[in-house]
PDB file of C-alpha atoms in Angstrom:
ATOM      1  CA  UNK V   1       3.410   0.600   1.722  1.00 91.00           C
ATOM      2  CA  UNK V   2       1.199   2.466   4.157  1.00 93.00           C
ATOM      3  CA  UNK V   3       1.864   5.490   6.361  1.00 94.00           C
ATOM      4  CA  UNK V   4      -0.382   6.045   9.387  1.00 91.00           C
ATOM      5  CA  UNK V   5      -1.204   9.286  11.223  1.00 89.00           C
ATOM      6  CA  UNK V   6       1.488   8.536  13.846  1.00 89.00           C
ATOM      7  CA  UNK V   7       4.215   8.402  11.179  1.00 92.00           C
ATOM      8  CA  UNK V   8       4.605   4.619  11.269  1.00 92.00           C
ATOM      9  CA  UNK V   9       5.260   2.870   7.959  1.00 95.00           C
ATOM     10  CA  UNK V  10       3.755  -0.557   7.255  1.00 95.00           C
ATOM     11  CA  UNK V  11       4.725  -2.973   4.510  1.00 95.00           C
ATOM     12  CA  UNK V  12       3.474  -6.476   3.795  1.00 94.00           C
ATOM     13  CA  UNK V  13       4.824  -9.484   1.967  1.00 92.00           C
ATOM     14  CA  UNK V  14       6.082 -13.042   2.339  1.00 90.00           C
ATOM     15  CA  UNK V  15       8.718 -14.422   4.692  1.00 83.00           C
ATOM     16  CA  UNK V  16       9.556 -18.133   4.504  1.00 78.00           C
ATOM     17  CA  UNK V  17       6.109 -18.883   2.990  1.00 81.00           C
ATOM     18  CA  UNK V  18       4.303 -16.953   5.735  1.00 89.00           C
ATOM     19  CA  UNK V  19       2.476 -13.671   5.255  1.00 91.00           C
ATOM     20  CA  UNK V  20       3.896 -10.900   7.434  1.00 93.00           C
ATOM     21  CA  UNK V  21       3.515  -7.197   8.033  1.00 95.00           C
ATOM     22  CA  UNK V  22       6.498  -5.106   9.108  1.00 95.00           C
ATOM     23  CA  UNK V  23       6.329  -1.705  10.787  1.00 93.00           C
ATOM     24  CA  UNK V  24       8.927   1.074  10.755  1.00 96.00           C
ATOM     25  CA  UNK V  25       8.756   3.202  13.876  1.00 92.00           C
ATOM     26  CA  UNK V  26      11.264   5.372  15.742  1.00 91.00           C
ATOM     27  CA  UNK V  27      13.981   4.837  13.116  1.00 93.00           C
ATOM     28  CA  UNK V  28      13.866   1.040  12.911  1.00 94.00           C
ATOM     29  CA  UNK V  29      11.955  -1.864  11.368  1.00 95.00           C
ATOM     30  CA  UNK V  30      10.393  -4.470  13.650  1.00 91.00           C
ATOM     31  CA  UNK V  31      10.954  -8.190  13.045  1.00 83.00           C
ATOM     32  CA  UNK V  32       7.630  -8.555  11.255  1.00 85.00           C
ATOM     33  CA  UNK V  33       4.351  -9.849  12.566  1.00 89.00           C
ATOM     34  CA  UNK V  34       3.208 -13.215  11.213  1.00 90.00           C
ATOM     35  CA  UNK V  35      -0.514 -13.106  10.571  1.00 94.00           C
ATOM     36  CA  UNK V  36      -2.637 -16.131  11.483  1.00 92.00           C
ATOM     37  CA  UNK V  37      -3.146 -18.432   8.472  1.00 93.00           C
ATOM     38  CA  UNK V  38      -1.482 -15.937   6.098  1.00 94.00           C
ATOM     39  CA  UNK V  39       0.595 -17.129   3.147  1.00 94.00           C
ATOM     40  CA  UNK V  40       1.184 -13.679   1.583  1.00 94.00           C
ATOM     41  CA  UNK V  41       0.207 -10.054   2.116  1.00 96.00           C
ATOM     42  CA  UNK V  42      -0.412  -8.213  -1.160  1.00 95.00           C
ATOM     43  CA  UNK V  43      -2.072  -4.959  -0.147  1.00 96.00           C
ATOM     44  CA  UNK V  44      -2.553  -2.591   2.790  1.00 97.00           C
ATOM     45  CA  UNK V  45      -4.993   0.240   3.411  1.00 96.00           C
ATOM     46  CA  UNK V  46      -6.165   2.216   6.423  1.00 95.00           C
ATOM     47  CA  UNK V  47      -9.468   3.654   7.565  1.00 94.00           C
ATOM     48  CA  UNK V  48     -10.220   5.227  10.967  1.00 91.00           C
ATOM     49  CA  UNK V  49      -6.964   4.028  12.580  1.00 90.00           C
ATOM     50  CA  UNK V  50      -7.511   0.406  11.468  1.00 94.00           C
ATOM     51  CA  UNK V  51      -4.920  -1.142   9.148  1.00 95.00           C
ATOM     52  CA  UNK V  52      -6.378  -3.640   6.669  1.00 96.00           C
ATOM     53  CA  UNK V  53      -3.912  -6.226   5.340  1.00 96.00           C
ATOM     54  CA  UNK V  54      -5.124  -8.530   2.596  1.00 96.00           C
ATOM     55  CA  UNK V  55      -3.650 -11.321   0.520  1.00 95.00           C
ATOM     56  CA  UNK V  56      -3.681 -15.102   0.442  1.00 93.00           C
ATOM     57  CA  UNK V  57      -4.454 -17.485   3.300  1.00 93.00           C
ATOM     58  CA  UNK V  58      -2.665 -20.793   3.854  1.00 91.00           C
ATOM     59  CA  UNK V  59      -5.585 -22.603   2.163  1.00 90.00           C
ATOM     60  CA  UNK V  60      -4.929 -20.548  -1.033  1.00 88.00           C
ATOM     61  CA  UNK V  61      -8.049 -18.380  -0.719  1.00 89.00           C
ATOM     62  CA  UNK V  62      -8.263 -14.647  -0.157  1.00 91.00           C
ATOM     63  CA  UNK V  63      -7.658 -13.417   3.373  1.00 93.00           C
ATOM     64  CA  UNK V  64      -8.174 -10.247   5.394  1.00 95.00           C
ATOM     65  CA  UNK V  65      -6.484  -9.204   8.649  1.00 96.00           C
ATOM     66  CA  UNK V  66      -7.057  -6.097  10.791  1.00 95.00           C
ATOM     67  CA  UNK V  67      -4.626  -4.187  13.034  1.00 94.00           C
ATOM     68  CA  UNK V  68      -6.284  -2.021  15.635  1.00 89.00           C
ATOM     69  CA  UNK V  69      -4.491  -0.812  18.715  1.00 82.00           C
ATOM     70  CA  UNK V  70      -1.598  -3.190  19.295  1.00 84.00           C
ATOM     71  CA  UNK V  71      -2.699  -6.496  17.792  1.00 90.00           C
ATOM     72  CA  UNK V  72      -3.731  -8.219  14.584  1.00 94.00           C
ATOM     73  CA  UNK V  73      -6.910 -10.264  14.175  1.00 94.00           C
ATOM     74  CA  UNK V  74      -8.437 -12.233  11.320  1.00 93.00           C
ATOM     75  CA  UNK V  75     -11.031 -10.245   9.367  1.00 92.00           C
ATOM     76  CA  UNK V  76     -14.266 -11.367   7.764  1.00 89.00           C
ATOM     77  CA  UNK V  77     -14.207 -14.406   5.469  1.00 85.00           C
ATOM     78  CA  UNK V  78     -14.795 -12.866   2.044  1.00 85.00           C
ATOM     79  CA  UNK V  79     -15.283 -15.158  -0.941  1.00 81.00           C
ATOM     80  CA  UNK V  80     -12.146 -14.764  -3.029  1.00 82.00           C
ATOM     81  CA  UNK V  81     -11.057 -17.861  -4.954  1.00 80.00           C
ATOM     82  CA  UNK V  82      -7.298 -17.353  -4.778  1.00 86.00           C
ATOM     83  CA  UNK V  83      -6.177 -14.049  -3.275  1.00 90.00           C
ATOM     84  CA  UNK V  84      -6.830 -10.376  -2.637  1.00 94.00           C
ATOM     85  CA  UNK V  85      -4.455  -8.224  -4.684  1.00 95.00           C
ATOM     86  CA  UNK V  86      -5.592  -4.609  -4.276  1.00 95.00           C
ATOM     87  CA  UNK V  87      -7.284  -2.254  -1.838  1.00 96.00           C
ATOM     88  CA  UNK V  88      -8.301   1.373  -1.591  1.00 96.00           C
ATOM     89  CA  UNK V  89     -10.488   3.685   0.447  1.00 95.00           C
ATOM     90  CA  UNK V  90     -12.553   6.202  -1.515  1.00 92.00           C
ATOM     91  CA  UNK V  91     -13.296   9.818  -0.591  1.00 89.00           C
ATOM     92  CA  UNK V  92     -16.504   8.723   1.192  1.00 90.00           C
ATOM     93  CA  UNK V  93     -14.662   6.260   3.440  1.00 93.00           C
ATOM     94  CA  UNK V  94     -15.802   3.137   1.579  1.00 93.00           C
ATOM     95  CA  UNK V  95     -13.175   0.379   1.712  1.00 96.00           C
ATOM     96  CA  UNK V  96     -12.660  -1.714  -1.431  1.00 95.00           C
ATOM     97  CA  UNK V  97     -10.814  -5.036  -1.699  1.00 96.00           C
ATOM     98  CA  UNK V  98     -10.262  -6.724  -5.053  1.00 94.00           C
ATOM     99  CA  UNK V  99      -8.703  -9.926  -6.330  1.00 92.00           C
ATOM    100  CA  UNK V 100      -9.559 -13.197  -8.024  1.00 87.00           C
ATOM    101  CA  UNK V 101     -13.220 -13.791  -7.365  1.00 78.00           C
ATOM    102  CA  UNK V 102     -15.966 -16.308  -7.773  1.00 75.00           C
ATOM    103  CA  UNK V 103     -18.674 -15.836 -10.453  1.00 71.00           C
ATOM    104  CA  UNK V 104     -17.711 -12.245 -11.424  1.00 71.00           C
ATOM    105  CA  UNK V 105     -17.537 -11.243  -7.727  1.00 79.00           C
ATOM    106  CA  UNK V 106     -14.014  -9.874  -7.908  1.00 87.00           C
ATOM    107  CA  UNK V 107     -14.472  -6.999  -5.484  1.00 91.00           C
ATOM    108  CA  UNK V 108     -15.947  -6.317  -2.062  1.00 92.00           C
ATOM    109  CA  UNK V 109     -16.912  -2.966  -0.554  1.00 93.00           C
ATOM    110  CA  UNK V 110     -17.389  -2.065   3.084  1.00 94.00           C
ATOM    111  CA  UNK V 111     -19.484   0.930   3.947  1.00 85.00           C
ATOM    112  CA  UNK V 112     -20.999   1.341   7.399  1.00 83.00           C
ATOM    113  CA  UNK V 113     -19.353  -1.860   8.672  1.00 85.00           C
ATOM    114  CA  UNK V 114     -20.840  -4.375   6.242  1.00 89.00           C
ATOM    115  CA  UNK V 115     -19.105  -6.115   3.314  1.00 91.00           C
ATOM    116  CA  UNK V 116     -20.977  -6.392   0.002  1.00 90.00           C
ATOM    117  CA  UNK V 117     -19.824  -8.330  -3.059  1.00 89.00           C
ATOM    118  CA  UNK V 118     -19.540  -6.427  -6.331  1.00 87.00           C
ATOM    119  CA  UNK V 119     -19.906  -8.150  -9.687  1.00 84.00           C
ATOM    120  CA  UNK V 120     -17.972  -6.681 -12.582  1.00 85.00           C
ATOM    121  CA  UNK V 121     -19.004  -7.762 -16.068  1.00 82.00           C
ATOM    122  CA  UNK V 122     -16.506 -10.263 -17.465  1.00 83.00           C
ATOM    123  CA  UNK V 123     -14.377  -9.904 -14.312  1.00 83.00           C
ATOM    124  CA  UNK V 124     -11.945 -12.697 -13.538  1.00 84.00           C
ATOM    125  CA  UNK V 125      -9.315 -10.940 -11.405  1.00 88.00           C
ATOM    126  CA  UNK V 126      -8.621  -7.355 -10.345  1.00 91.00           C
ATOM    127  CA  UNK V 127      -4.972  -6.544  -9.691  1.00 92.00           C
ATOM    128  CA  UNK V 128      -5.084  -2.802  -9.107  1.00 93.00           C
ATOM    129  CA  UNK V 129      -7.456  -0.154  -7.731  1.00 95.00           C
ATOM    130  CA  UNK V 130      -7.292   3.613  -7.664  1.00 93.00           C
ATOM    131  CA  UNK V 131      -9.739   6.170  -6.306  1.00 93.00           C
ATOM    132  CA  UNK V 132     -10.025   9.934  -6.590  1.00 91.00           C
ATOM    133  CA  UNK V 133     -12.797  12.507  -6.223  1.00 89.00           C
ATOM    134  CA  UNK V 134     -14.220  11.570  -9.631  1.00 89.00           C
ATOM    135  CA  UNK V 135     -14.604   7.853  -8.996  1.00 90.00           C
ATOM    136  CA  UNK V 136     -13.050   4.443  -8.574  1.00 93.00           C
ATOM    137  CA  UNK V 137     -10.922   2.669 -11.173  1.00 92.00           C
ATOM    138  CA  UNK V 138     -10.183  -1.068 -11.356  1.00 92.00           C
ATOM    139  CA  UNK V 139      -8.069  -3.066 -13.784  1.00 90.00           C
ATOM    140  CA  UNK V 140      -7.014  -6.662 -14.304  1.00 89.00           C
ATOM    141  CA  UNK V 141      -8.145  -9.663 -16.368  1.00 86.00           C
ATOM    142  CA  UNK V 142     -11.415 -10.491 -18.047  1.00 85.00           C
ATOM    143  CA  UNK V 143     -12.722 -14.036 -18.553  1.00 83.00           C
ATOM    144  CA  UNK V 144     -10.936 -14.270 -21.901  1.00 84.00           C
ATOM    145  CA  UNK V 145      -7.697 -13.497 -20.040  1.00 83.00           C
ATOM    146  CA  UNK V 146      -7.290 -10.074 -21.639  1.00 85.00           C
ATOM    147  CA  UNK V 147      -6.560  -6.782 -19.923  1.00 89.00           C
ATOM    148  CA  UNK V 148      -9.735  -4.968 -18.859  1.00 88.00           C
ATOM    149  CA  UNK V 149     -10.446  -1.612 -17.216  1.00 90.00           C
ATOM    150  CA  UNK V 150     -13.573  -0.721 -15.191  1.00 91.00           C
ATOM    151  CA  UNK V 151     -14.703   2.660 -13.847  1.00 92.00           C
ATOM    152  CA  UNK V 152     -17.289   3.644 -11.245  1.00 91.00           C
ATOM    153  CA  UNK V 153     -18.701   7.163 -11.173  1.00 86.00           C
ATOM    154  CA  UNK V 154     -21.159   7.846  -8.364  1.00 78.00           C
ATOM    155  CA  UNK V 155     -22.969   4.530  -7.783  1.00 81.00           C
ATOM    156  CA  UNK V 156     -22.771   2.625 -11.060  1.00 85.00           C
ATOM    157  CA  UNK V 157     -19.930   0.581 -12.568  1.00 87.00           C
ATOM    158  CA  UNK V 158     -19.439   0.695 -16.320  1.00 86.00           C
ATOM    159  CA  UNK V 159     -19.323  -2.575 -18.250  1.00 78.00           C
ATOM    160  CA  UNK V 160     -15.582  -2.373 -18.652  1.00 82.00           C
ATOM    161  CA  UNK V 161     -13.280  -1.799 -21.575  1.00 85.00           C
ATOM    162  CA  UNK V 162     -10.931  -4.399 -23.008  1.00 83.00           C
ATOM    163  CA  UNK V 163      -7.492  -3.131 -23.889  1.00 82.00           C
ATOM    164  CA  UNK V 164      -6.355  -4.630 -27.174  1.00 78.00           C
ATOM    165  CA  UNK V 165      -3.179  -6.684 -27.188  1.00 78.00           C
ATOM    166  CA  UNK V 166      -2.914  -6.445 -23.383  1.00 80.00           C
ATOM    167  CA  UNK V 167      -2.713  -9.719 -21.473  1.00 74.00           C
ATOM    168  CA  UNK V 168      -3.263  -8.280 -17.985  1.00 73.00           C
ATOM    169  CA  UNK V 169      -3.238  -4.843 -16.335  1.00 74.00           C
ATOM    170  CA  UNK V 170      -1.170  -4.711 -13.138  1.00 79.00           C
ATOM    171  CA  UNK V 171      -1.010  -0.996 -12.376  1.00 76.00           C
ATOM    172  CA  UNK V 172      -3.051   2.194 -12.714  1.00 71.00           C
ATOM    173  CA  UNK V 173      -2.572   5.612 -11.181  1.00 68.00           C
TER     174      UNK V 173
END
């Protein structure tokens, strides 16, 4: 769920196998906007009046869509193997998208308009992100399919910490 500066609420999901975003404005929900080639919408974030919706495309790879003004458009083609599951914007305005990646590249960051892949040691899939003034936190699966937690303070990511007897981490806050 996302709330913009105009008081509109956005939510994303699946409707009849199509990814949609709904908006609540002036006391009512709209019918939902189908996004081009979207199968599911898993996460929403906003930066500078642009809504970023991310999830899975119809070809079962990660997808990104942008809402600016009054219309949606397809975002950059980032290399996610199955889907984008999480997003956040840090205190410096850097946008992060995370999901199931290719070759440890389970996260992308956008600062100054350019997307850069981030490799996390042993990363297979990131399901949740959280940012605060101290840093950025990511959690999900490692390559042994065990729960793993990563943390970034300033510019460097740590190597990650496995959480014993945890299959996968789905939520942090």
